[in-house]
XYZ file of C-alpha atoms in Angstrom:
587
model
C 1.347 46.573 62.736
C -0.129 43.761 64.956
C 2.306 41.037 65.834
C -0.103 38.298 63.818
C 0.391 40.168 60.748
C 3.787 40.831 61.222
C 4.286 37.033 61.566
C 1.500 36.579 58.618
C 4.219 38.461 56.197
C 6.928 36.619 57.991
C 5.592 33.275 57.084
C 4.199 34.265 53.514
C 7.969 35.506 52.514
C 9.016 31.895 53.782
C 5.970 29.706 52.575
C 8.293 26.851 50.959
C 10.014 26.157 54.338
C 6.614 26.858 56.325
C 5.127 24.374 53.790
C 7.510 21.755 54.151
C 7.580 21.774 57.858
C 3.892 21.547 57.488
C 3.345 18.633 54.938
C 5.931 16.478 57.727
C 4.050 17.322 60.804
C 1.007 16.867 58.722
C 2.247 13.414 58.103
C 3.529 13.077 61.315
C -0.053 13.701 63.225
C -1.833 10.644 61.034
C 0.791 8.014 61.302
C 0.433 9.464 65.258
C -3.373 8.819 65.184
C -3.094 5.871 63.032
C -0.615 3.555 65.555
C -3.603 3.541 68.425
C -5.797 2.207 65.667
C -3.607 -0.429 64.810
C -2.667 -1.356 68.634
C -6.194 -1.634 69.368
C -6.688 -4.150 66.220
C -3.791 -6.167 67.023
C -5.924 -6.670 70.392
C -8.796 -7.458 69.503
C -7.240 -9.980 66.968
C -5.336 -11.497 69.989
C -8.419 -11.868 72.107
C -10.321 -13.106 69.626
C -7.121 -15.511 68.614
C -7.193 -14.940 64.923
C -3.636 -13.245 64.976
C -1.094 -16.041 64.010
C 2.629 -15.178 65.722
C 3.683 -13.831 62.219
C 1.156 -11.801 61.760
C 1.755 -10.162 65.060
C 5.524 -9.875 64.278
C 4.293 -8.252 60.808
C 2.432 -5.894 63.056
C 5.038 -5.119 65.416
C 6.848 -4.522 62.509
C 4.797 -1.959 61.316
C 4.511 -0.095 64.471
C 8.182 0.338 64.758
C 8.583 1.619 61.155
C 5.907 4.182 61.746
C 7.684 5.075 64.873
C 11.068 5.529 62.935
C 8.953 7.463 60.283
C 7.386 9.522 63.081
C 10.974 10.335 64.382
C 12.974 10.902 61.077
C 9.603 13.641 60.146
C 10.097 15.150 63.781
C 14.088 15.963 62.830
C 12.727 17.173 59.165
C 10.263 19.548 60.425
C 12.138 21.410 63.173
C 14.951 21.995 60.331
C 12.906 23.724 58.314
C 10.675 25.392 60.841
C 13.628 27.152 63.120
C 15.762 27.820 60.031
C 12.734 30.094 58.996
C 12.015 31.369 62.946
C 15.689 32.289 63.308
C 15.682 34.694 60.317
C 13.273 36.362 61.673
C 15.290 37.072 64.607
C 18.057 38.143 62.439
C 15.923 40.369 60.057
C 14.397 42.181 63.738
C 17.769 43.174 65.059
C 18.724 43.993 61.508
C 16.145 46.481 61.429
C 16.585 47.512 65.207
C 20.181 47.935 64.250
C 19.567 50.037 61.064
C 17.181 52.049 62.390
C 18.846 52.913 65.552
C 22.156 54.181 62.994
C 19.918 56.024 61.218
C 18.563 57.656 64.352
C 19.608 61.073 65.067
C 20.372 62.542 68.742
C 17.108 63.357 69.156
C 16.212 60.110 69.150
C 18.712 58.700 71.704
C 17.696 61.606 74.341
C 14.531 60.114 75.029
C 16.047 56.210 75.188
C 17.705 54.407 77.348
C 20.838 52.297 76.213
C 20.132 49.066 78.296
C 16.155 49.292 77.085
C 17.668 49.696 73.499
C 19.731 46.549 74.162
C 17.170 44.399 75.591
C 14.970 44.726 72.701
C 17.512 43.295 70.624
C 17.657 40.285 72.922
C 15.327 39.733 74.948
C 12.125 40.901 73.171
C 13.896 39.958 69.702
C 14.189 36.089 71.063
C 10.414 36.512 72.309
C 8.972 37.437 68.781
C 11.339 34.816 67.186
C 10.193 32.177 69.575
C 6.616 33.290 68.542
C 7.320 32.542 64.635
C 9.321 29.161 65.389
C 8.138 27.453 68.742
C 4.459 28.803 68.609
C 4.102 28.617 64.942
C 5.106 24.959 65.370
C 3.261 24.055 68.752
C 0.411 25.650 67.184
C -0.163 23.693 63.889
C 1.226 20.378 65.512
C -1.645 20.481 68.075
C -4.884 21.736 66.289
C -4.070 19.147 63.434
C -3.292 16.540 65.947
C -6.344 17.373 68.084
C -8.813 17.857 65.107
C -7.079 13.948 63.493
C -7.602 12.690 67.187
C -10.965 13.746 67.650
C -12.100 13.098 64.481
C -11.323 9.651 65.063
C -12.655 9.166 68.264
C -15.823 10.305 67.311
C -16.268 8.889 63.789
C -13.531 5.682 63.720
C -14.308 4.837 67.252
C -17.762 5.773 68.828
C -19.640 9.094 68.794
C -21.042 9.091 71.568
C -18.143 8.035 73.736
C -16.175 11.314 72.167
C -18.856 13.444 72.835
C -18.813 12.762 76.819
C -14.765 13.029 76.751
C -15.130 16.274 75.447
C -17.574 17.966 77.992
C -14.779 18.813 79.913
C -12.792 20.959 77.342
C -15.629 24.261 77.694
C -14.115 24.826 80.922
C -10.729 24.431 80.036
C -11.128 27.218 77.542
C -12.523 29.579 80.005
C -9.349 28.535 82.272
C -7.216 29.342 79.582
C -9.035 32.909 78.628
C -8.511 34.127 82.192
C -4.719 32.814 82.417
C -3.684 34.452 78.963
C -4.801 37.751 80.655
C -2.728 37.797 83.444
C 0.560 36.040 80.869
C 0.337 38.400 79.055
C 1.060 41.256 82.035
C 3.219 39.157 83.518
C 5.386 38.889 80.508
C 5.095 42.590 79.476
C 5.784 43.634 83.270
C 8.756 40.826 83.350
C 10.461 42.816 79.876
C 10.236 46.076 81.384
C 11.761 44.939 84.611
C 14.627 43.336 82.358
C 15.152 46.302 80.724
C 15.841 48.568 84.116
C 17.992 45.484 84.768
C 20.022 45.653 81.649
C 20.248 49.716 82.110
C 21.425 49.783 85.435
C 24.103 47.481 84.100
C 25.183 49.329 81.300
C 25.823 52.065 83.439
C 27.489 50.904 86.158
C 29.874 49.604 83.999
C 30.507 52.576 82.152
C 30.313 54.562 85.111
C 32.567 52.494 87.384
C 35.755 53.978 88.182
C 33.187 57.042 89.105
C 31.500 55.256 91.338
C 34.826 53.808 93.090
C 36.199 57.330 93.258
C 33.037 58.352 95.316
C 32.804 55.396 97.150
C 29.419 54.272 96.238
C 29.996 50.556 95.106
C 28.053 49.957 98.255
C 24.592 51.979 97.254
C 25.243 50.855 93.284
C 25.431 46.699 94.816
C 22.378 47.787 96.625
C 20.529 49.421 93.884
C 21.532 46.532 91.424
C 19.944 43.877 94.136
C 16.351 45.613 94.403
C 16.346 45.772 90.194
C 17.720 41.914 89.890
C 14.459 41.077 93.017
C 12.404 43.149 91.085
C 12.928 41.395 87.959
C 13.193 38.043 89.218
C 9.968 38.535 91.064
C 8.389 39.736 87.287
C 9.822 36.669 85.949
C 8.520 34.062 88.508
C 5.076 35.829 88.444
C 5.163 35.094 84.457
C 6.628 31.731 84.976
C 3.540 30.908 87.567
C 0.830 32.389 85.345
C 2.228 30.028 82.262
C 2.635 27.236 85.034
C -1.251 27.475 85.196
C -1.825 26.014 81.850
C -0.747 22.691 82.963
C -3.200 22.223 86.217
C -6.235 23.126 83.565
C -4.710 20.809 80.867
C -4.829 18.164 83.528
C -8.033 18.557 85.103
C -9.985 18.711 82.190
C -8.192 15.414 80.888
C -8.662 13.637 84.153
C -12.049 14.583 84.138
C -12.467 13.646 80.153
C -10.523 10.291 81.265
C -13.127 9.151 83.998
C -16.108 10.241 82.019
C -14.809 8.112 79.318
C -13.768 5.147 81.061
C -17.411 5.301 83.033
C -18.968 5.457 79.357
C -16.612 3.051 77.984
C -16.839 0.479 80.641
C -21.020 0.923 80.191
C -20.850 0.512 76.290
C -18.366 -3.062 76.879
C -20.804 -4.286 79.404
C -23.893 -3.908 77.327
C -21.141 -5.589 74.249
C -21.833 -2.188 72.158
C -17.751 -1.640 72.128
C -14.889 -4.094 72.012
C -12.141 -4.162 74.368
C -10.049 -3.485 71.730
C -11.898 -0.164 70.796
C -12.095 0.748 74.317
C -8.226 1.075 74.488
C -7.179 2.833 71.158
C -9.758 5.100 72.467
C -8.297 5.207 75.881
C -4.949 5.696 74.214
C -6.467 8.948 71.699
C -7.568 10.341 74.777
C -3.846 9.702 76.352
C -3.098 11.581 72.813
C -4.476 14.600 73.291
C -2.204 15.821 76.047
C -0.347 17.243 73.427
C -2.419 19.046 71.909
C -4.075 20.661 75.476
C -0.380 21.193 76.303
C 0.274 23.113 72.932
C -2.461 25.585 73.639
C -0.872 26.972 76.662
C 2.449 26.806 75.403
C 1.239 28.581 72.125
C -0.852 31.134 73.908
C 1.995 31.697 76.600
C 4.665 32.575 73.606
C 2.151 34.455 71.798
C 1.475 36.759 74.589
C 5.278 36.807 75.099
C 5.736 37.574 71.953
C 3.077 40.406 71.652
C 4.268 42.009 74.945
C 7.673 42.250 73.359
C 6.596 43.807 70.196
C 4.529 46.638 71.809
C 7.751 47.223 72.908
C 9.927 46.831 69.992
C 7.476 47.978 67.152
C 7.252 51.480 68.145
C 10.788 51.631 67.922
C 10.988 50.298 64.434
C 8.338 52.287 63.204
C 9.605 55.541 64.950
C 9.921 58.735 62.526
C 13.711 59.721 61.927
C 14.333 62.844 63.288
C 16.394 63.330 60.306
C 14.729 62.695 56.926
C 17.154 61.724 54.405
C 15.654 62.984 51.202
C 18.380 64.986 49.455
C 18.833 63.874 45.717
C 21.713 65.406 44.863
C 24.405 62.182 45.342
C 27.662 64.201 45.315
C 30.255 65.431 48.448
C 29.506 69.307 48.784
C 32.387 71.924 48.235
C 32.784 75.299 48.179
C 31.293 78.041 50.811
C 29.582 77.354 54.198
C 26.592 79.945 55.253
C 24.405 80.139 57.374
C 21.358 82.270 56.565
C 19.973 83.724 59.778
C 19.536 80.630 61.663
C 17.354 80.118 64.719
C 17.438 76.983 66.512
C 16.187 75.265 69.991
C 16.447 72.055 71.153
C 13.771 69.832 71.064
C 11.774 69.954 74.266
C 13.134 73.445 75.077
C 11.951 76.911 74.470
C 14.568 78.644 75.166
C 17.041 79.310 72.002
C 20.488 77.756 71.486
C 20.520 80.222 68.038
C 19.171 83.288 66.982
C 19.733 85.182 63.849
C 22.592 83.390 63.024
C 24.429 85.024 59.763
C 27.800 83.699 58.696
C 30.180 82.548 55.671
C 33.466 79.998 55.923
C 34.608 80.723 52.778
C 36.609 76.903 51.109
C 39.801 76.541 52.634
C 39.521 79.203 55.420
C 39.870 78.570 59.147
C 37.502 79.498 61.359
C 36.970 80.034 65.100
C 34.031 80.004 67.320
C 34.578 80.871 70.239
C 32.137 82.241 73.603
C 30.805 81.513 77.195
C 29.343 78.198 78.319
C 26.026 77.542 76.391
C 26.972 80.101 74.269
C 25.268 77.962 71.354
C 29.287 76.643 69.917
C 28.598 73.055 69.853
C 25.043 73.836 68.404
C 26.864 74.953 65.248
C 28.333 72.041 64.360
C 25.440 70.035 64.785
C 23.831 71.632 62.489
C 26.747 71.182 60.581
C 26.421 67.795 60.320
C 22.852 67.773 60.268
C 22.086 66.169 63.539
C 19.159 68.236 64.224
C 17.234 70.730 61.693
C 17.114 74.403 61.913
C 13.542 75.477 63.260
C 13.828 78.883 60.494
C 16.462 79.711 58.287
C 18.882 77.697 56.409
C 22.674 75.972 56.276
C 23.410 76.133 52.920
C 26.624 74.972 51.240
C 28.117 75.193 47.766
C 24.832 77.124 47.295
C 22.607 74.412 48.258
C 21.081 73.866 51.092
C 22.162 70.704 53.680
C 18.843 68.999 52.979
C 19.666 68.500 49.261
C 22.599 66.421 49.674
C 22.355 62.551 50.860
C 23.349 62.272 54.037
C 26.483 59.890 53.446
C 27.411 62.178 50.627
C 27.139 65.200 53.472
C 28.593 63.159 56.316
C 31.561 62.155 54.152
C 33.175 65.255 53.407
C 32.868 66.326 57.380
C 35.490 64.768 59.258
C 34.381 65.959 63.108
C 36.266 65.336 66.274
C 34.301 65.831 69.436
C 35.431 66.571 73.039
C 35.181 63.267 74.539
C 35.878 61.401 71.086
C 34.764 57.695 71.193
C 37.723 54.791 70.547
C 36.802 51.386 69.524
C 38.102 48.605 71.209
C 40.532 47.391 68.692
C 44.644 48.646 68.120
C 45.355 52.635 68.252
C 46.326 52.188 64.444
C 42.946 50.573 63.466
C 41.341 53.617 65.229
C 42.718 55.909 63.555
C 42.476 54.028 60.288
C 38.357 53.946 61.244
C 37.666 55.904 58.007
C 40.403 55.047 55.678
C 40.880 51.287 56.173
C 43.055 51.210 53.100
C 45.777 53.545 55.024
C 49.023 51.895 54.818
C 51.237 52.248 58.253
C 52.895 54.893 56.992
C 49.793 57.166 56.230
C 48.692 56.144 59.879
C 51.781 57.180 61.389
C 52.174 60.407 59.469
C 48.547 61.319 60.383
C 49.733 60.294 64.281
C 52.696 63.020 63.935
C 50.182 65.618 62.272
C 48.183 65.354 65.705
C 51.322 65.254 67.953
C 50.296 62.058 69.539
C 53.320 59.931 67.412
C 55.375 59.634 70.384
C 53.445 58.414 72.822
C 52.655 55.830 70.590
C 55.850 54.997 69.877
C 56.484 54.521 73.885
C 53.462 51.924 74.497
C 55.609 48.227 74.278
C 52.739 47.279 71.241
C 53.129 50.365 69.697
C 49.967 50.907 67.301
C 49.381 47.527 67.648
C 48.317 48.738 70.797
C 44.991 47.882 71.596
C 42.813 50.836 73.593
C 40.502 48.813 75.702
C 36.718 49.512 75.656
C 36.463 53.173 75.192
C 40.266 54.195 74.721
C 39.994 53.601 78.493
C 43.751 52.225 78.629
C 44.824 56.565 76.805
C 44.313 59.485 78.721
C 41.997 62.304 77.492
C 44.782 64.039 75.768
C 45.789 61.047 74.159
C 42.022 59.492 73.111
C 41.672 63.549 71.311
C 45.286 63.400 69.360
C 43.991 59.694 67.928
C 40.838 60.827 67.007
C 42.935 64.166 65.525
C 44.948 61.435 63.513
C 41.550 59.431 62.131
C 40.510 62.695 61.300
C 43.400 63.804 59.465
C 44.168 60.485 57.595
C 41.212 61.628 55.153
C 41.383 64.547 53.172
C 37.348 65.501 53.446
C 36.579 68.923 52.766
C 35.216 70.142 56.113
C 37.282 69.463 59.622
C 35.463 70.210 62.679
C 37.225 70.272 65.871
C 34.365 70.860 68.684
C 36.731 71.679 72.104
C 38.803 68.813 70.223
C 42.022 70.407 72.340
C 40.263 70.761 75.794
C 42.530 67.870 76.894
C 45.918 68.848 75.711
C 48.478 71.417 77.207
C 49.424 74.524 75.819
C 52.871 72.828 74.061
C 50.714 70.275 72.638
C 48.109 71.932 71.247
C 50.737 74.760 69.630
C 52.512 71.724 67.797
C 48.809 70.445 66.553
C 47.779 74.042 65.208
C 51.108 74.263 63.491
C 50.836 70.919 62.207
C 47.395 71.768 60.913
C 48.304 75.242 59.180
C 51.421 73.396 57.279
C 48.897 70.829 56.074
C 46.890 73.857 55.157
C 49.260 75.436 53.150
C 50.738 72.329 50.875
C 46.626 71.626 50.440
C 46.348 75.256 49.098
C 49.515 74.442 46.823
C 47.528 71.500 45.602
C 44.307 73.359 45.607
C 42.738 71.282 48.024
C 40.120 73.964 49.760
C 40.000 72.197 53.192
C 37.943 74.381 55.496
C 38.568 73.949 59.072
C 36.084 75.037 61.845
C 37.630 74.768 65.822
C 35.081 75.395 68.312
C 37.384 76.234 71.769
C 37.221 77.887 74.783
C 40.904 78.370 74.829
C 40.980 81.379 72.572
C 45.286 80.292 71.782
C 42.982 77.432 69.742
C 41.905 80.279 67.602
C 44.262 83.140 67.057
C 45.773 82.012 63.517
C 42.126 81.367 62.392
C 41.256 83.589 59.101
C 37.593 84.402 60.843
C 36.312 84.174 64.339
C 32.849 84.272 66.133
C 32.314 85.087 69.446
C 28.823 83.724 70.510
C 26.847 84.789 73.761
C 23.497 83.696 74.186
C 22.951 82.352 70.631
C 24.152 85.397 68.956
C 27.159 86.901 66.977
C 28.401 89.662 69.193
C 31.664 90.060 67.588
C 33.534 88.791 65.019
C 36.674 89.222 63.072
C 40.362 88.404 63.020
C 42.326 88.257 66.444
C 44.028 91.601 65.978
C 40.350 93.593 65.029
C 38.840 91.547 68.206
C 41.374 92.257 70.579
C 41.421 96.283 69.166
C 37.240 96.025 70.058
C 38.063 95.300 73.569
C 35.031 93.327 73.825
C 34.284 90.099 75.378
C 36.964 88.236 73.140
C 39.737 90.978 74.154
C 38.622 90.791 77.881
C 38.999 86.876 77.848
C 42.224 86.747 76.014
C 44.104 89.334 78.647
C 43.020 86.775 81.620
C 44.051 83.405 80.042
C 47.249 84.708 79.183
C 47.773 85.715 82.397
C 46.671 82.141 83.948
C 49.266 80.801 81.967
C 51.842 83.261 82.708
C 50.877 82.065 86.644
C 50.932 78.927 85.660
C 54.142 78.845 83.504
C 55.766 80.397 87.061
């Protein structure tokens, strides 16, 4: 979709306030052309002495009410017009936003974060200034230059407005060349932002990195060159929309002496009146607006389109998960995946292959295995992040792609590695899901993920806020919250992915305990809560019901801890050394 038909809907879904702004500028652009008429009356009534002094004080009269009119419309129109331009900047980021939270990871691997954010400000403002500024700037001046001319030529005299606009030809060819290189300049001046805004982003995020290696130095210098380079976009785009005005004024200089060479002719040989001479000198003075409004409407225009090549394909971009499932209830029962193969998009080599296995409801189960063993790929498939390239996830029977996805992503409560805090209190973190949770159900989920204490200890408590991040917890302390939020729901699928990396030994005993006495009253309830814990710490594991052992994409052994560690396999061999690390370590 072209920007000029996205602002074509824009405008038809707001005709009444389009209209109204309209009908006042509409009204504003005669009493505009009708004031020099009047002015050059009131002169040639004065040189001609047939204006009495109340007649003239009638007249000025009149002028000032038109100008109050004029001013009172001016208000009136920009209401209506930039109420209307405004929502459309609201509706764009709505739809950036949306679509972005509907994206999958897929998406977000080939994006940047600071690109992402510009084109909800930057090139958002751009397009809105198109609809509002341009829209306005555009209808103000053709109807003003079309009432202007109009007059000059038929009110005033013909051939006198035909000289004043020989000029105007050249103008246009001025202006053809110039909205070339704006539009460039503005597209080059974005992208330029957008490195800007990126660099930004992750500097920030990456700071206390970047102190630890002592590189503030090289980021200040990096940050410099991107703020030159974009400043240097910007001026170039500034200069290129600067150039309307020199053609603007040439061509009305030269329509101004051509005139007043023509006009002065016609006086002499008493064919025009003095009188006629000046309201024509003043529509000529009139149509700086209009020659003005051409650049300024072509200069946002070209802004604008610039920043929708950019935004639009964004917008329209495919999601990389379709969300087409009908049937609208949570799934329950058993997990299985059917002989799944799986790679990463962009990559041949496979993160699954032949992947058979069951987690029957309300069983625990492990998955365990080297470094891109294909754990983590698992659980995104899980939770549907990306889509199996041949066999199928199926649960309760049915396969993943049946159910909606809030239905599916509300009975999977997941806790990653590096879980992600909001920067709000600990106890509105962990409440994320469950709003509703009274402070006891918050601090009950707390002691369920062994992180109550240290809660306690903070001098807010779980008023406490986090900072952007969790940056004010440790890692151990950002996984037990996220532990808690997870807990404080009782969805039927937990999903710990190397959730306990960040916790000692002690800790992550009195979590697994926690979690297998939660089991157990659930099972009294018959709650089926299945629980799957990705680690590389195999102590994560050994009370599981089931575990996998994964190398290279594939099951090479499975079982319970005692049949895995009888196999003397990979899961046996691993389990001897860690337990002798923290033997050494317990020493």
């Amino acid at each position: 979709m072209s920007l000029n038909k996205l602002l074509a809907q824009f405008i038809k879904q707001h005709w009444q306030r389009y209209l109204a702004a309209g009908t006042m500028l509409l009204l504003v652009a005669i009493l505009t052309v009708w004031i020099p008429r009047r002015i050059g009356h009131v002169i040639d009534g004065l040189v001609a002495h047939r204006l009495t002094s109340n007649a003239l004080l009638i007249e000025l009269a009149w002028l000032i009410a038109m100008g109050l009119a004029i001013y009172f419309l001016r208000v009136g129109w920009r209401v209506q017009l930039f109420t209307a331009s405004f929502q459309l900047g609201v509706d764009l980021r709505t739809r950036l936003y949306q679509r972005l939270s509907q994206q999958g990871p897929a998406f977000f691997q080939t994006q940047r974060t600071g690109d992402l954010m510009a084109m909800g400000t930057n090139d958002a403002d751009a397009i809105e200034m198109a609809s509002g500024e341009a829209a306005l700037a555009g209808f103000d001046g053709s109807l003003t230059f079309a009432l202007v001319i109009g007059i000059m030529i038929l009110g005033v005299d013909w051939r006198l407005g035909l000289v004043a606009l020989l000029p105007f030809p050249f103008m246009g060819w001025a202006f053809k060349h110039i909205t070339h290189h704006v539009h460039e300049a503005s597209r080059d001046s974005l992208d330029r932002f957008s490195k800007l805004n990126d660099q930004v982003q992750e500097t920030l995020a990456g700071v206390r990195t970047l102190r630890a290696l002592g590189l503030e130095q090289r980021s200040a210098a990096q940050f410099a060159e991107l703020a030159e380079h974009a400043a240097a976009a910007s001026l170039s785009a500034q200069r290129w929309e600067a150039a309307y005005e020199p053609a603007v004024g040439g061509a009305l200089t030269a329509a101004g002496a051509l005139a007043l060479a023509m006009g002065g002719y016609l006086v002499w040989q008493n064919e025009m009146t003095i009188g006629a001479l000046t309201s024509f000198t003043i529509y000529l003075g009139q149509l700086i607006w209009p020659m003005f409004a051409a650049g300024w409407v072509l200069s946002l225009l070209e802004r604008g389109k610039a920043a929708w090549a950019r935004l639009e394909p964004v917008l329209s971009e495919e999601l990389t998960i379709l969300d087409e499932g009908r049937r609208d209830v949570e799934p329950t029962g058993d997990i299985r995946f059917d002989n799944i193969s799986f790679h990463y998009p962009g990559q041949q080599q496979a993160a699954l292959s032949g992947v058979t296995l069951q987690i029957p409801a309300g069983h625990t189960v492990g998955i365990v295995g080297p470094t891109g063993a294909g754990k983590s790929s698992v659980v995104r498939l899980l939770m549907r992040q990306f889509e199996a390239q041949s066999g199928q996830v199926k649960w309760g029977g049915h396969a993943l792609a049946e159910f909606r996805l809030q239905r599916l992503r509300n009975a999977i409560n997941w806790v990653a590695q590096e879980p992600f805090l909001f920067s709000a209190s600990i106890a509105d973190n962990i409440a994320l899901s469950r709003p509703s949770a009274t402070r006891e159900e918050i601090m009950h989920a707390a002691e369920l993920a062994a992180v109550h204490d240290d809660i306690v200890r903070f001098p807010q408590g779980y008023d406490t806020p986090v900072g952007e991040k969790g940056v004010t917890l440790s890692g151990g302390q950002r996984q037990r919250v996220a532990i808690a939020r997870a807990l404080l729901t009782d969805s039927p699928l937990l999903l710990l992915d190397d959730a306990l990396s960040a916790v000692d030994t002690d800790t992550e005993t009195r979590i697994l305990q926690h979690l297998a006495s939660q089991r157990a009253i659930q099972k009294t309830e018959q709650q089926d809560r299945s629980t799957v814990i990705v680690s590389h710490r195999l102590s994560a594991v050994a009370e599981a019901d089931h575990i996998i052992v994964l190398r290279g994409g594939r099951i090479s052994e499975q079982g319970t801890h005692e049949q895995l560690l009888s196999i003397d396999g990979w899961y046996a061999s691993q389990w001897r050394y860690q337990q002798l690390e923290a033997s050494l370590d317990a020493s």
